[in-house]
C-alpha positions as protocol buffer text, in pm:
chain_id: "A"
residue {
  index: 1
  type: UNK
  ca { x: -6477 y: -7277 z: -3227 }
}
residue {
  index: 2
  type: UNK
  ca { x: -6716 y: -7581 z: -3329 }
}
residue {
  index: 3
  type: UNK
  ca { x: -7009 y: -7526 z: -3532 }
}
residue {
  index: 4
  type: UNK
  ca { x: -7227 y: -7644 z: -3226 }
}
residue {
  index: 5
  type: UNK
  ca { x: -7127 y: -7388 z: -3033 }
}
residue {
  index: 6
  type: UNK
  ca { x: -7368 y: -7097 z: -3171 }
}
residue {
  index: 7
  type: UNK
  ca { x: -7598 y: -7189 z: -2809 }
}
residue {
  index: 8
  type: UNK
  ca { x: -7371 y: -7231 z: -2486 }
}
residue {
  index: 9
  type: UNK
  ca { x: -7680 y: -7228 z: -2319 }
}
residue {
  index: 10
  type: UNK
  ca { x: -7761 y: -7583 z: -2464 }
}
residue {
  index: 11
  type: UNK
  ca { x: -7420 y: -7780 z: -2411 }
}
residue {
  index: 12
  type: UNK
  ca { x: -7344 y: -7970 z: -2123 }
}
residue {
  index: 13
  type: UNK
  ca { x: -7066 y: -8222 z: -2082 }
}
residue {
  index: 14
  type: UNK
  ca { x: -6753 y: -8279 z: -2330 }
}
residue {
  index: 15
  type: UNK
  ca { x: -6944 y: -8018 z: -2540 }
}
residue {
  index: 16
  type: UNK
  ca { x: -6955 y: -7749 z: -2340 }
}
residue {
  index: 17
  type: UNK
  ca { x: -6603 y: -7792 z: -2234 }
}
residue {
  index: 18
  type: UNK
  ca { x: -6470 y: -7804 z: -2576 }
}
residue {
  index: 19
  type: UNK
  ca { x: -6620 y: -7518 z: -2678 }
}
residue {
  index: 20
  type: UNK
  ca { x: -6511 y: -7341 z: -2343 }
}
residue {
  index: 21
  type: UNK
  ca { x: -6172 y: -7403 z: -2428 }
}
residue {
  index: 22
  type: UNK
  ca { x: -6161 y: -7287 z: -2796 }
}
residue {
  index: 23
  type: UNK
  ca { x: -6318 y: -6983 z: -2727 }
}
residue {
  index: 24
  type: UNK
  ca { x: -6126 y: -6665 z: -2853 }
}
residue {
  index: 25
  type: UNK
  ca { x: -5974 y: -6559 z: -2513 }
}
residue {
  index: 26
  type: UNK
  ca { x: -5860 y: -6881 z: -2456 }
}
residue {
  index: 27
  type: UNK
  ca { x: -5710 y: -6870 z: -2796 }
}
residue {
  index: 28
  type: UNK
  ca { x: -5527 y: -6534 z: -2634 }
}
residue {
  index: 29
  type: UNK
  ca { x: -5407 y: -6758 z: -2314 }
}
residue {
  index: 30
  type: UNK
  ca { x: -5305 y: -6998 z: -2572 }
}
residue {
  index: 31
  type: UNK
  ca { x: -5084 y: -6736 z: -2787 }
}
residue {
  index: 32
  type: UNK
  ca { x: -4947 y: -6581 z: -2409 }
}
residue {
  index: 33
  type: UNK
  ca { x: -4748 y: -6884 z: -2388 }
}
residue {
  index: 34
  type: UNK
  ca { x: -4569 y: -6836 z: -2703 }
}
residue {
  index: 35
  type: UNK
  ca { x: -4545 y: -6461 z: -2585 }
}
residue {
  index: 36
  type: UNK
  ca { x: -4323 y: -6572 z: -2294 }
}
residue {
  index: 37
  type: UNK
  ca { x: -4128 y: -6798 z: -2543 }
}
residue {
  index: 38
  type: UNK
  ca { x: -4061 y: -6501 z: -2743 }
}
residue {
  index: 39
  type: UNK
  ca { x: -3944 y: -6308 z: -2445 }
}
residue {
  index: 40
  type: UNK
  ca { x: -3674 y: -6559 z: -2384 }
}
residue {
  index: 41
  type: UNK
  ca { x: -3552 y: -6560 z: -2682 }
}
residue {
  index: 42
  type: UNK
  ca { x: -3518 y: -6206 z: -2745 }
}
residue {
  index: 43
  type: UNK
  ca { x: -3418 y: -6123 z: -2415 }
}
residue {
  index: 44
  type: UNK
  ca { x: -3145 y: -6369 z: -2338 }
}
residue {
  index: 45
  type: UNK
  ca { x: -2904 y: -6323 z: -2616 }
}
residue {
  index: 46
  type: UNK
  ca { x: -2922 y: -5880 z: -2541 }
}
residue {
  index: 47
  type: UNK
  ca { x: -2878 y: -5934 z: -2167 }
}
residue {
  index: 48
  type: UNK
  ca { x: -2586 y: -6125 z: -2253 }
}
residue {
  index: 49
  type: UNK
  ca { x: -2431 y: -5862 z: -2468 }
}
residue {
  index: 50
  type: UNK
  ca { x: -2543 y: -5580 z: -2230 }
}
residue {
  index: 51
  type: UNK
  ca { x: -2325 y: -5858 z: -1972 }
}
residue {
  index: 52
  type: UNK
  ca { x: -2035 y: -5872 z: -2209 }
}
residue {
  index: 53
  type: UNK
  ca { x: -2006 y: -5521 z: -2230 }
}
residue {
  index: 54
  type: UNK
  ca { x: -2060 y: -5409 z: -1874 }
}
residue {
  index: 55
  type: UNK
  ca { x: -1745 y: -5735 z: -1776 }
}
residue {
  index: 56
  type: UNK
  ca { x: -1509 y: -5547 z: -2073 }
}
residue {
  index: 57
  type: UNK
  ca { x: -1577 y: -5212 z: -1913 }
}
residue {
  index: 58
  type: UNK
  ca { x: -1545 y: -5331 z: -1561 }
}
residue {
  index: 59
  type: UNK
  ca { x: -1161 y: -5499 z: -1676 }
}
residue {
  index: 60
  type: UNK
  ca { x: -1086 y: -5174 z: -1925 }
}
residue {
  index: 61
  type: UNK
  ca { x: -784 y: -4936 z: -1853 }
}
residue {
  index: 62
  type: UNK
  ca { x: -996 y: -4641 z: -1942 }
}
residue {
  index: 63
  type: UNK
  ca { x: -1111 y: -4511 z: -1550 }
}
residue {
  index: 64
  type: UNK
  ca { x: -1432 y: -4350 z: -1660 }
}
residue {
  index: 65
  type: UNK
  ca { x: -1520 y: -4641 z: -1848 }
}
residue {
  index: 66
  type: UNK
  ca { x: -1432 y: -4874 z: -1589 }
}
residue {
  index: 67
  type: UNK
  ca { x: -1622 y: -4715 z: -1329 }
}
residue {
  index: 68
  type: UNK
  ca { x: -1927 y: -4719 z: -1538 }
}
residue {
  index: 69
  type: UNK
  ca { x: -1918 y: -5100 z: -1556 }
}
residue {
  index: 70
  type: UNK
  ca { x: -1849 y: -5116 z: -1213 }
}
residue {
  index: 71
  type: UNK
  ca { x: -2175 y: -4888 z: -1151 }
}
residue {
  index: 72
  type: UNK
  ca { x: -2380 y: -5014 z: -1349 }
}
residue {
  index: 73
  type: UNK
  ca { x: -2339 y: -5380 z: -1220 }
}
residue {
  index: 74
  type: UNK
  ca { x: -2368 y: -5266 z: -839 }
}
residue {
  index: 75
  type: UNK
  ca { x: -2641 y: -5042 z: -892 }
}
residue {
  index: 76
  type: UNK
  ca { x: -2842 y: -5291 z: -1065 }
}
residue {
  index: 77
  type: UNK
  ca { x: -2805 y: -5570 z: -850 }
}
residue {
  index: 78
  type: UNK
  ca { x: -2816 y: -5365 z: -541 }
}
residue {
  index: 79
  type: UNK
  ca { x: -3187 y: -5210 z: -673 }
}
residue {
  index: 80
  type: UNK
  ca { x: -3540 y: -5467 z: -638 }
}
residue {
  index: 81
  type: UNK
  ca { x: -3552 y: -5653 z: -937 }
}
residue {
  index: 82
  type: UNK
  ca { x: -3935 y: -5515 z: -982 }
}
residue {
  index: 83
  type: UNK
  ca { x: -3818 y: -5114 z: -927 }
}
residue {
  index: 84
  type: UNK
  ca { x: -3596 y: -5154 z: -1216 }
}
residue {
  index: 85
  type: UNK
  ca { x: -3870 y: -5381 z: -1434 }
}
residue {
  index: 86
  type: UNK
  ca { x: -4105 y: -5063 z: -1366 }
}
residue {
  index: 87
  type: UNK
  ca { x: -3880 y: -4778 z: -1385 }
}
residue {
  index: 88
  type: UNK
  ca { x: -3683 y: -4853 z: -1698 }
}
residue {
  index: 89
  type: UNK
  ca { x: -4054 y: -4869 z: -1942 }
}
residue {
  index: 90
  type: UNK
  ca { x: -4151 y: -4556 z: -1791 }
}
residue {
  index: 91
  type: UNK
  ca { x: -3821 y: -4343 z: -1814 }
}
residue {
  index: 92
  type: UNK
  ca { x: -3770 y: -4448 z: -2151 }
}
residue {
  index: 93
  type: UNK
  ca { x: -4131 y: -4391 z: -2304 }
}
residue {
  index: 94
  type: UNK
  ca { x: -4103 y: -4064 z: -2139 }
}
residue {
  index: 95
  type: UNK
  ca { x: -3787 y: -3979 z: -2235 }
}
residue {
  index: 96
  type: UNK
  ca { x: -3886 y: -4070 z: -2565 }
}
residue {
  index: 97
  type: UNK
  ca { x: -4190 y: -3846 z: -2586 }
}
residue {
  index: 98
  type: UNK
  ca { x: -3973 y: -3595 z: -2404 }
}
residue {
  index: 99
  type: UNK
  ca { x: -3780 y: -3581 z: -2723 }
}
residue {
  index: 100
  type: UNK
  ca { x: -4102 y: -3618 z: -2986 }
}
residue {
  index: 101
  type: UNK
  ca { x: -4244 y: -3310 z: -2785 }
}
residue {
  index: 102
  type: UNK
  ca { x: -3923 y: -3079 z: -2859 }
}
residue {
  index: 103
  type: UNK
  ca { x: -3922 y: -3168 z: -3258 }
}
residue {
  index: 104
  type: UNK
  ca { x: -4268 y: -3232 z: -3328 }
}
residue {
  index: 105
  type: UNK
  ca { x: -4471 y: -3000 z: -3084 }
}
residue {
  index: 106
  type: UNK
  ca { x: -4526 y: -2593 z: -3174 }
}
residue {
  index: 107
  type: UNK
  ca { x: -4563 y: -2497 z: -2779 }
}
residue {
  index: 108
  type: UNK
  ca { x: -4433 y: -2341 z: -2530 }
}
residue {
  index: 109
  type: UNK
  ca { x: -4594 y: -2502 z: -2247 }
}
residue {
  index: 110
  type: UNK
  ca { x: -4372 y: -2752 z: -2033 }
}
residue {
  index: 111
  type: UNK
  ca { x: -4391 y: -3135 z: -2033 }
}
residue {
  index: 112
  type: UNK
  ca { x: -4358 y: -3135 z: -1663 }
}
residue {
  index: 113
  type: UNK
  ca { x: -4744 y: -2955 z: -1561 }
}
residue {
  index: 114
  type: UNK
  ca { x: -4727 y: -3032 z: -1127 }
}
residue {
  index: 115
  type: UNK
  ca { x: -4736 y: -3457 z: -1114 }
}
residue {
  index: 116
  type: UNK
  ca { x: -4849 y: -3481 z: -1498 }
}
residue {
  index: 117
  type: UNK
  ca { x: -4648 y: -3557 z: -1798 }
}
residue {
  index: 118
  type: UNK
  ca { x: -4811 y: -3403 z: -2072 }
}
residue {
  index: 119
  type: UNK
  ca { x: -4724 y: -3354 z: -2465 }
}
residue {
  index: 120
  type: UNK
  ca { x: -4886 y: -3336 z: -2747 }
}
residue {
  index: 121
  type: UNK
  ca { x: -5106 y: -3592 z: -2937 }
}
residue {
  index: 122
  type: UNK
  ca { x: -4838 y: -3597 z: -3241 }
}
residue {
  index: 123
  type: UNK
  ca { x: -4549 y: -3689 z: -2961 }
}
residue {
  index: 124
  type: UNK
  ca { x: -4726 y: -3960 z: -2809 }
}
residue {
  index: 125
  type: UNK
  ca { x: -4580 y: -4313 z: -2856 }
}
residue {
  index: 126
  type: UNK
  ca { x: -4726 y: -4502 z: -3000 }
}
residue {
  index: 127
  type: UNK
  ca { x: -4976 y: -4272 z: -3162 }
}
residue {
  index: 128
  type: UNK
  ca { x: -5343 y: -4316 z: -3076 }
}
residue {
  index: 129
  type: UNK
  ca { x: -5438 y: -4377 z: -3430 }
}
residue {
  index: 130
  type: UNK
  ca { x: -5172 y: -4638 z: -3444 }
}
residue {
  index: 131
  type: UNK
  ca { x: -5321 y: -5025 z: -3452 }
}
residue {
  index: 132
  type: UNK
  ca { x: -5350 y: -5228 z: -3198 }
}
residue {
  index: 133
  type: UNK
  ca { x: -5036 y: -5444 z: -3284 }
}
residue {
  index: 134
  type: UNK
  ca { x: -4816 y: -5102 z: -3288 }
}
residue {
  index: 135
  type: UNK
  ca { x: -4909 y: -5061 z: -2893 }
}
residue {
  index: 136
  type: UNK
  ca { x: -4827 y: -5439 z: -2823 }
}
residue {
  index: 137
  type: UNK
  ca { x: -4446 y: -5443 z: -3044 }
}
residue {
  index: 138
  type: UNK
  ca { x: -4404 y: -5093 z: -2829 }
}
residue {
  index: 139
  type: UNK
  ca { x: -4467 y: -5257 z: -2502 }
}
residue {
  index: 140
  type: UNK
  ca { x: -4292 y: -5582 z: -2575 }
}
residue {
  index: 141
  type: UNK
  ca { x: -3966 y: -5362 z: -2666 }
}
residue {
  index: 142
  type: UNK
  ca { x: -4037 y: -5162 z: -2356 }
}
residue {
  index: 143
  type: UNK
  ca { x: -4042 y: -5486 z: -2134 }
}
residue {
  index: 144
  type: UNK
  ca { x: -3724 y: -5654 z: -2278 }
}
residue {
  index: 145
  type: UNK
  ca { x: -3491 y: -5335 z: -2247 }
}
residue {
  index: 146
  type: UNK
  ca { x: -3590 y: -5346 z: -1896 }
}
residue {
  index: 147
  type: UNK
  ca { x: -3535 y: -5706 z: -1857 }
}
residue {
  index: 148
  type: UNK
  ca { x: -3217 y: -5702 z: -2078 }
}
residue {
  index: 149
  type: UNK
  ca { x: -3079 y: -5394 z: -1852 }
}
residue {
  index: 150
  type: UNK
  ca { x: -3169 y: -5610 z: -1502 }
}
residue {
  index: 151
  type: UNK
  ca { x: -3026 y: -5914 z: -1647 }
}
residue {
  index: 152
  type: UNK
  ca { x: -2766 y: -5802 z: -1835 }
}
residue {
  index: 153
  type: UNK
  ca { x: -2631 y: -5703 z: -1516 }
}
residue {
  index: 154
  type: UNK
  ca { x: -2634 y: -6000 z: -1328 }
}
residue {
  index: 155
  type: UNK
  ca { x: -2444 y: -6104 z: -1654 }
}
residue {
  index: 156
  type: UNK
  ca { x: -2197 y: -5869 z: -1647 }
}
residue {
  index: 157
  type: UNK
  ca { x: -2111 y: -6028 z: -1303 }
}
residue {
  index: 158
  type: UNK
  ca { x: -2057 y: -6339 z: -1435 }
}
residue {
  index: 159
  type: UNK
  ca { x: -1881 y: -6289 z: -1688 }
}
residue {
  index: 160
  type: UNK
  ca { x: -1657 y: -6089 z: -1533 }
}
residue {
  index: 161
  type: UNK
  ca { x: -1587 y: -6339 z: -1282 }
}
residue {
  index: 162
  type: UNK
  ca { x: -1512 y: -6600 z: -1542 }
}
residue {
  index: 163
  type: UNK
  ca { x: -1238 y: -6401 z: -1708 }
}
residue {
  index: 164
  type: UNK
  ca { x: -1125 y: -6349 z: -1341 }
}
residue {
  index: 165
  type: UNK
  ca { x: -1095 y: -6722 z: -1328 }
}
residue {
  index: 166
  type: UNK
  ca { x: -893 y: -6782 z: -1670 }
}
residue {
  index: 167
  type: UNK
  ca { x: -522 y: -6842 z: -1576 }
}
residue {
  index: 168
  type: UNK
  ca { x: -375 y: -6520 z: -1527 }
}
residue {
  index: 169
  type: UNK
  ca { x: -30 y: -6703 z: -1692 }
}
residue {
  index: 170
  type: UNK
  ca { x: -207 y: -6810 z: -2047 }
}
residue {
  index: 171
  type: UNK
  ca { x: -291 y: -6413 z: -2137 }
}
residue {
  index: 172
  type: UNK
  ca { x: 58 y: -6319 z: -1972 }
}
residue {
  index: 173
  type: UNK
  ca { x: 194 y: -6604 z: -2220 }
}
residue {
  index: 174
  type: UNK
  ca { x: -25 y: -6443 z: -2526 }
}
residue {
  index: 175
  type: UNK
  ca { x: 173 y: -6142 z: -2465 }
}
residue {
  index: 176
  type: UNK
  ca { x: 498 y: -6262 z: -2458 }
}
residue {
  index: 177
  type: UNK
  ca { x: 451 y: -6365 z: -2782 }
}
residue {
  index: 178
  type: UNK
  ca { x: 344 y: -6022 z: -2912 }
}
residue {
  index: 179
  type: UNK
  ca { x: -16 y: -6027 z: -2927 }
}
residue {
  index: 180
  type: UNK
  ca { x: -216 y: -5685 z: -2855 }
}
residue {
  index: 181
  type: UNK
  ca { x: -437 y: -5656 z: -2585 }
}
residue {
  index: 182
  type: UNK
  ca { x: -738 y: -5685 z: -2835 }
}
residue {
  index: 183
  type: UNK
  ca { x: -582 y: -6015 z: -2941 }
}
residue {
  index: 184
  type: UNK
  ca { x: -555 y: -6191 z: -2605 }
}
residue {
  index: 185
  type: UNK
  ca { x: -892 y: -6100 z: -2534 }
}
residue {
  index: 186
  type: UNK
  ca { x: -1016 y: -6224 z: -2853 }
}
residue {
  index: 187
  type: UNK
  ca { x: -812 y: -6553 z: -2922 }
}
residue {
  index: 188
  type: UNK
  ca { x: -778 y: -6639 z: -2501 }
}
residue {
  index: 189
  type: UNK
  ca { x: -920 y: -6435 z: -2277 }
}
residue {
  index: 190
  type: UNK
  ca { x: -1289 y: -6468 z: -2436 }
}
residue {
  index: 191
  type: UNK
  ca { x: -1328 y: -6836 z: -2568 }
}
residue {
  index: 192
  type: UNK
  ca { x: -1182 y: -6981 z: -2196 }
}
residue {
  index: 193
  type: UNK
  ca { x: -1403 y: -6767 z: -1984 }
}
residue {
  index: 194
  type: UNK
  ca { x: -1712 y: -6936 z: -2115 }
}
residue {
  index: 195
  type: UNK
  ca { x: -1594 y: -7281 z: -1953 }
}
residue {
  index: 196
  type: UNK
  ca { x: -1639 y: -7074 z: -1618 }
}
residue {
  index: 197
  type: UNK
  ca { x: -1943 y: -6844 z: -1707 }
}
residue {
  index: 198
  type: UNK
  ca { x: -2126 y: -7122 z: -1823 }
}
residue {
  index: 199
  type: UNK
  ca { x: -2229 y: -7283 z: -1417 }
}
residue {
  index: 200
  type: UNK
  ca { x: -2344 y: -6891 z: -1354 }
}
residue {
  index: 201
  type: UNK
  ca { x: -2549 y: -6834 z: -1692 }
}
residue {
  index: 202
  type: UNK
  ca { x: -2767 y: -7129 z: -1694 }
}
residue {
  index: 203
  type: UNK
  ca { x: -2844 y: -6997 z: -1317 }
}
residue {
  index: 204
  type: UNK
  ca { x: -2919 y: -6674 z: -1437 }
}
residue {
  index: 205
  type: UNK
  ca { x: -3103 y: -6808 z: -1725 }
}
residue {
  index: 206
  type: UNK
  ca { x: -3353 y: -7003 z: -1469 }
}
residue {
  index: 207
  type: UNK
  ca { x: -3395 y: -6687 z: -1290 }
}
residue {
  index: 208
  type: UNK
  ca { x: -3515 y: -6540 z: -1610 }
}
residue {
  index: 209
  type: UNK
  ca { x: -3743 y: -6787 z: -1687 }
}
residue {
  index: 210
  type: UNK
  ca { x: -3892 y: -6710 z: -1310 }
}
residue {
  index: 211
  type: UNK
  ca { x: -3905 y: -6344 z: -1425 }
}
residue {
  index: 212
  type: UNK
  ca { x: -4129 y: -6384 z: -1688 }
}
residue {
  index: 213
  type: UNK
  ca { x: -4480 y: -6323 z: -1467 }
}
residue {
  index: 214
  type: UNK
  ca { x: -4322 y: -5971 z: -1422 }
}
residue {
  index: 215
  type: UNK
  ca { x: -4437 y: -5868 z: -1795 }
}
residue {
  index: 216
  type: UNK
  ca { x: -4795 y: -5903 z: -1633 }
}
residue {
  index: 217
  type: UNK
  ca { x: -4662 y: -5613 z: -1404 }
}
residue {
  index: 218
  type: UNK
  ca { x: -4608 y: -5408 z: -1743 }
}
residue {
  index: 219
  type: UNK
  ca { x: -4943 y: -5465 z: -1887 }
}
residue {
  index: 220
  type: UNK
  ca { x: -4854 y: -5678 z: -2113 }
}
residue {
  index: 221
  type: UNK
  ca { x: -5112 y: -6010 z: -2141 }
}
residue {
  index: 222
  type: UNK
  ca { x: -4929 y: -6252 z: -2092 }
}
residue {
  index: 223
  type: UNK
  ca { x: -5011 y: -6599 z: -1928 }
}
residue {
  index: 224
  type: UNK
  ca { x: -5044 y: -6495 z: -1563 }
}
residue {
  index: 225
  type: UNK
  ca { x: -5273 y: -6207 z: -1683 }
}
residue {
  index: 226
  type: UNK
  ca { x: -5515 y: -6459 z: -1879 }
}
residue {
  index: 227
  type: UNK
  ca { x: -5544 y: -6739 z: -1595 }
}
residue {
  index: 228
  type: UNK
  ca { x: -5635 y: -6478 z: -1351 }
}
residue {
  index: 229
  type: UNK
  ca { x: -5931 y: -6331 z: -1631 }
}
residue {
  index: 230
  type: UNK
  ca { x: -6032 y: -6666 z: -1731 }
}
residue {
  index: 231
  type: UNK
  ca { x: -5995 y: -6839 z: -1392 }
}
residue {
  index: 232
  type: UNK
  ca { x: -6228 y: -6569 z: -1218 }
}
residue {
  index: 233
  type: UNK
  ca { x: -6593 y: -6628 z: -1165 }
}
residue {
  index: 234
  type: UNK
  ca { x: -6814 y: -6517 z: -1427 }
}
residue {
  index: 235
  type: UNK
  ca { x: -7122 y: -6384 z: -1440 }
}
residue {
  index: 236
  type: UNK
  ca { x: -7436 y: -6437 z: -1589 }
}
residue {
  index: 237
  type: UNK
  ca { x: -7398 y: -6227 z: -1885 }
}
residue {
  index: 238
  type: UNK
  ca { x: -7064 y: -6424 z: -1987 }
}
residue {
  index: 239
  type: UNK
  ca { x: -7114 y: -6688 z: -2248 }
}
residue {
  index: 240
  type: UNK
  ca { x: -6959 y: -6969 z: -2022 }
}
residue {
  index: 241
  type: UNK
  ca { x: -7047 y: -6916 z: -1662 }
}
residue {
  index: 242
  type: UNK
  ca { x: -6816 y: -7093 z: -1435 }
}
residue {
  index: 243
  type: UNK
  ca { x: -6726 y: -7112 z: -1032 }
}
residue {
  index: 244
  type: UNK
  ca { x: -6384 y: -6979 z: -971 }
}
residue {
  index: 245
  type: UNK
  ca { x: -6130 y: -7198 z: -1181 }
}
residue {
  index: 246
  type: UNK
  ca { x: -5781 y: -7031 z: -1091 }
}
residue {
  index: 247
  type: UNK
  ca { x: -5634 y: -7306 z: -928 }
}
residue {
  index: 248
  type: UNK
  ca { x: -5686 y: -7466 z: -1238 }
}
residue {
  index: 249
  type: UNK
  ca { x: -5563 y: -7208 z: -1462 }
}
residue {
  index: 250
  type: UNK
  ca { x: -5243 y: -7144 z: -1219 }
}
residue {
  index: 251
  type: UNK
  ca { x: -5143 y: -7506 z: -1190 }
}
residue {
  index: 252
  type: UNK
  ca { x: -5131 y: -7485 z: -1595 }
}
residue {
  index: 253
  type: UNK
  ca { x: -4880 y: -7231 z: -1571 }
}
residue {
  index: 254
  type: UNK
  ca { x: -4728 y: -7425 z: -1320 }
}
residue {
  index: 255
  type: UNK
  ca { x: -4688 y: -7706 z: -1540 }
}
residue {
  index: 256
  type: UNK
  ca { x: -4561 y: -7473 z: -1777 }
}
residue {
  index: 257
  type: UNK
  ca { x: -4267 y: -7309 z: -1591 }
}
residue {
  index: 258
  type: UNK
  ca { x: -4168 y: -7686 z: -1483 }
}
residue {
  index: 259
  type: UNK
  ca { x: -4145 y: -7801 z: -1746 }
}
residue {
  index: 260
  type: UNK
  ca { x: -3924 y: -7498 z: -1892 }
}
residue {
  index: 261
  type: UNK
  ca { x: -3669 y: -7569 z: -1609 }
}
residue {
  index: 262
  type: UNK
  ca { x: -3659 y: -7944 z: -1669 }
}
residue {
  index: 263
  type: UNK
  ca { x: -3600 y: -7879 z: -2030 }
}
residue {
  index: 264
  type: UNK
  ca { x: -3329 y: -7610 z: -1991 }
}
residue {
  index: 265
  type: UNK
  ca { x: -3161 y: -7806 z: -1690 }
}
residue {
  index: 266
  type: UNK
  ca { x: -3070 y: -8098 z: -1939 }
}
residue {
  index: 267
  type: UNK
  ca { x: -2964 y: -7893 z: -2237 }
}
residue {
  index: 268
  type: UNK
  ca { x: -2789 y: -7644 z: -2049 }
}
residue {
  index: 269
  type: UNK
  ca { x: -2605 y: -7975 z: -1826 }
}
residue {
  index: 270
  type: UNK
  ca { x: -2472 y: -8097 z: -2196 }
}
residue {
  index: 271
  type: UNK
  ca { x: -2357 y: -7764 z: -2343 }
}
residue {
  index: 272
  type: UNK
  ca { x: -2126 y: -7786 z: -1957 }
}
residue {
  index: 273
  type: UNK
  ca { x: -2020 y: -8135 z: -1997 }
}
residue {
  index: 274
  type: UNK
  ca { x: -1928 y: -8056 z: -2359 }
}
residue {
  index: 275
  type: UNK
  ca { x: -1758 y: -7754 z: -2329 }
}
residue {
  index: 276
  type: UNK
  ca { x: -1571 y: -7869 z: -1974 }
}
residue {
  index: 277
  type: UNK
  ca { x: -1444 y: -8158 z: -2146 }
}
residue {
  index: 278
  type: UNK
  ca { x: -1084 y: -8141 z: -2132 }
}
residue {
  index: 279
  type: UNK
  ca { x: -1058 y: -7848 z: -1919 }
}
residue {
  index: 280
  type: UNK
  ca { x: -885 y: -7790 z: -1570 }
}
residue {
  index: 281
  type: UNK
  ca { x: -1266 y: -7662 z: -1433 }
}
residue {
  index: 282
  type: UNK
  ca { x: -1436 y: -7859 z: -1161 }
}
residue {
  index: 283
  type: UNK
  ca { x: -1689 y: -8001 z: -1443 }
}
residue {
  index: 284
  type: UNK
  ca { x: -1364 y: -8121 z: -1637 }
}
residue {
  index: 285
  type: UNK
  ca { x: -1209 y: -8294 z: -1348 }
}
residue {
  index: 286
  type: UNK
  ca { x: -1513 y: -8450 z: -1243 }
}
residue {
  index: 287
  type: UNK
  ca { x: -1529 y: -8622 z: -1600 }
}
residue {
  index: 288
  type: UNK
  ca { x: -1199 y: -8693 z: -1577 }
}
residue {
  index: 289
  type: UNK
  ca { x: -1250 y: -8906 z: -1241 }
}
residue {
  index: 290
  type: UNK
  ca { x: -1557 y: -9034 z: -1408 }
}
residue {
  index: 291
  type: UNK
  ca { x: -1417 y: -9175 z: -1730 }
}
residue {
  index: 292
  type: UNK
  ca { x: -1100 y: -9313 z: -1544 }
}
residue {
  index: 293
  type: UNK
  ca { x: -1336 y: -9504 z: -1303 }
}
């Protein structure tokens, strides 16, 4: 904040604006964006292993395996988006306090008391002496295990359908020559599928992107929570008094999430065009046609 800005009262103008918006909750809205960044960036690359893992366990030879992968996509994708984004933070912080409870806690009284979940102050997580940051790294983790398990479903899908799509004769080929079953996934199956996943991913990855509001959902502050706080009316007793700014504040996120799309849309179209280059895939024939006209 400026050095003028000891007396709100006396601003008006350019002023009064600037020091509205370097205040230090619009340094929080500020920080939110980077919070969603972060989310994305974390998120993405464990949704796509919980993806890879459920596709391998939906193709293995193992039945109970297999039918795990198969469940866990269908039940997933089958369940609201939001049930799972709320369910998945609370089972595990209270299966996780569950567990706390029966190490760290000398009682014999039960967790479950009628519609309460209560255990003791040394199994709480995090602990109430803990700083602030501890509760905010807990929450984060809590919010992208739940997006990672929703996600990583939808992945799972995909994937799965891409090493559907990989010539059935190339792996049957790989074997012929003697290669195990670990070895045709690793040296065929796996580095053709992504030519086919690739159309599905940077779908799913939009949808993620769209996701992000949810955290607000989970109580984390993120942006939606901060242009709904600072777009409100104030009152009197608030240093900056203002009529009701959210359409402001919301078209800034607005902005924000557009621009996200645009940018992904033309990275993610080059990664396809290089990666399809060459290959019998719809995006390889259509740059065949293109380079031969």
């Amino acid at each position: 904040m400026f050095s003028f800005c000891s007396d709100p009262s006396v601003l008006d103008g350019l002023a009064w604006l600037s020091c509205y918006l370097t205040t230090g909750t619009h340094m929080l809205f500020y920080a939110s964006f980077g919070v969603v960044l972060l989310l994305l960036a974390i998120t993405a690359p464990i949704a796509l292993l919980f993806g890879y893992g459920g596709a391998m366990a939906s193709r293995s030879r193992i039945a109970p395996l297999r039918w795990f992968g198969k469940v866990y996509t269908s039940m997933v994708r089958s369940v609201p988006d939001i049930v799972f984004f709320l369910f998945v933070p609370i089972a595990l912080d209270q299966g996780l306090e569950w567990l706390r409870h029966q190490a760290l806690c000398d009682s014999d009284a039960p967790v479950r008391q009628g519609n309460d979940f209560v255990v003791c102050a040394a199994a709480k997580l995090p602990l109430s002496t803990s700083p602030e940051w501890v509760h905010d790294i807990y929450a984060m983790t809590l919010a992208v295990i739940a997006f990672s398990v929703v996600f990583g479903a939808f992945a799972a899908n995909v994937l799965y359908g891409a090493m559907q799509a990989v010539p059935r004769a190339q792996l049957e080929t790989a074997e012929a020559y003697g290669m195990t079953p670990r070895q045709v996934s690793r040296r065929i199956l796996v580095p053709q599928m992504w030519t086919y996943a690739l159309p599905g991913l940077s779908n799913l990855w939009m949808i993620l992107i769209k996701a992000t509001p949810l955290l607000f959902l989970l109580g984390i502050e993120d942006i939606v929570y901060w242009a709904r706080e600072l777009g409100g009316a104030k009152t009197s007793s608030f240093a900056y008094p203002h009529p009701d700014w959210r359409l402001y504040y919301f078209l800034a996120v607005l902005v924000f999430y557009l621009l996200m799309t645009w940018v992904s849309e033309r990275v993610l179209d080059r990664v396809i065009r290089r990666l399809s280059a060459g290959q019998a895939t719809m995006a390889g024939e259509a740059q065949r046609k293109a380079g031969a006209l």
